[in-house]
C-alpha positions as a Python dict, from the first residue, in 0.01 Angstrom:
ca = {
    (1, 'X'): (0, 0, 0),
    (2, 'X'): (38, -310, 200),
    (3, 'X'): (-9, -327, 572),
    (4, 'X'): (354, -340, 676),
    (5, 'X'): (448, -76, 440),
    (6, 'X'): (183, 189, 611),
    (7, 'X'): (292, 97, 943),
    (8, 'X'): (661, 127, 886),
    (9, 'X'): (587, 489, 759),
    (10, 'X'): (353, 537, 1051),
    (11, 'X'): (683, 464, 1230),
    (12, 'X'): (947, 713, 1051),
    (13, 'X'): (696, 972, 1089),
    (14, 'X'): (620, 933, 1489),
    (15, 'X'): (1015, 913, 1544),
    (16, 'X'): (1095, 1202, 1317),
    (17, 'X'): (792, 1375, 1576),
    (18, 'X'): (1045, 1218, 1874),
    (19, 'X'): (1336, 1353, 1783),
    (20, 'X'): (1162, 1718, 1710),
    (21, 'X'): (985, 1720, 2049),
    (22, 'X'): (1344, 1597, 2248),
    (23, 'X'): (1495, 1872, 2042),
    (24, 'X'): (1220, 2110, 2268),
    (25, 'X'): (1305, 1890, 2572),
    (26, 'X'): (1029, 1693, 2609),
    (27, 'X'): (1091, 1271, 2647),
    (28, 'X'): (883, 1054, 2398),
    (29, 'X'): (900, 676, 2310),
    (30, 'X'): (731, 492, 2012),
    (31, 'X'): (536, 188, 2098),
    (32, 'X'): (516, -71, 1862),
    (33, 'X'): (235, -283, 1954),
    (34, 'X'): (207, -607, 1793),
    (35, 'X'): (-144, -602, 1569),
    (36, 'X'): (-221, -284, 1663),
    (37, 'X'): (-94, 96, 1491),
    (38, 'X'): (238, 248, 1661),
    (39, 'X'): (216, 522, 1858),
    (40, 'X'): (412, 821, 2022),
    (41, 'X'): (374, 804, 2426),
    (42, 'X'): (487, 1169, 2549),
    (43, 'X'): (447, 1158, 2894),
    (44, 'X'): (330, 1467, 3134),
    (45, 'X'): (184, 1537, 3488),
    (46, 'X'): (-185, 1473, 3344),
    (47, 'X'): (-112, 1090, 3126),
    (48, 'X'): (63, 1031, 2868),
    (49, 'X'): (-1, 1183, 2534),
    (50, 'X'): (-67, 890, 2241),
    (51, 'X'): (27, 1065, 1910),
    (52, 'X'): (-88, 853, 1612),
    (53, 'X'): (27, 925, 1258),
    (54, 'X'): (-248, 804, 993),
    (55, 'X'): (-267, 903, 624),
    (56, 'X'): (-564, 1015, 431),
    (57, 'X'): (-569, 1095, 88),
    (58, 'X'): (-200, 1035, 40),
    (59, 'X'): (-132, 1244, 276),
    (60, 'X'): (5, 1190, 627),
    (61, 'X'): (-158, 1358, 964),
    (62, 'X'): (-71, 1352, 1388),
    (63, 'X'): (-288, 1287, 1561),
    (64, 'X'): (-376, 1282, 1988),
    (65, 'X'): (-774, 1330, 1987),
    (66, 'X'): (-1065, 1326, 1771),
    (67, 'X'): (-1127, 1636, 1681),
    (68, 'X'): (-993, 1893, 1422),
    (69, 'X'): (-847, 2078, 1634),
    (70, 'X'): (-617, 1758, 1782),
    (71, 'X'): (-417, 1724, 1394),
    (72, 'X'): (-175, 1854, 1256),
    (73, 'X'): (-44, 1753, 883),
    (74, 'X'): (273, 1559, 940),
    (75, 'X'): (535, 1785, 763),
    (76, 'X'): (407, 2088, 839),
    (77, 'X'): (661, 2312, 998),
    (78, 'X'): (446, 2366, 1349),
    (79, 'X'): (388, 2001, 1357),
    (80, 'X'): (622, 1973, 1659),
    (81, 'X'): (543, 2266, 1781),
    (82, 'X'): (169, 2232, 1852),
    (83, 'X'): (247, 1911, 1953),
    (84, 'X'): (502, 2025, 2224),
    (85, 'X'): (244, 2310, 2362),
    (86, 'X'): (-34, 1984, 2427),
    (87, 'X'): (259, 1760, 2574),
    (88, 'X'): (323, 2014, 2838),
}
């Protein structure tokens, strides 16, 4: 998969993760740095969250740390949700 390709489906997936988390009335904006990977800001009282979507193994993960515990496969149903409990 080429470059562009990965980071335009880096993209669909972090504003598919927008829309879920205004659905649960949170705010969230994707960044779309030049050279660098997109990213989901979410901001709260603590910093902003930075969501990253990545893919490994064909298959596509969220990301806002480095450990196991901080993913969550993309189209899993609780995606949003475990998201949204962090964010607040």
């Amino acid at each position: 998969m080429k470059s562009r390709d990965r980071r335009e489906e880096q993209y669909i997936h972090l504003v598919r993760l927008a829309w879920d988390l205004h659905r649960r009335g949170l705010s969230a904006a994707v960044d779309l740095p030049s050279r660098k990977e997109p990213v989901l800001l979410v901001p709260r009282t603590t910093g902003q969250l930075k969501v990253m979507a990545w893919a490994q193994n064909g298959r596509w993960f969220f990301t806002w740390g480095r450990g196991r515990a901080q993913r969550v496969r993309a189209l899993a149903r609780d995606a949003a949700d475990r998201i949204w409990v962090v964010a607040r």
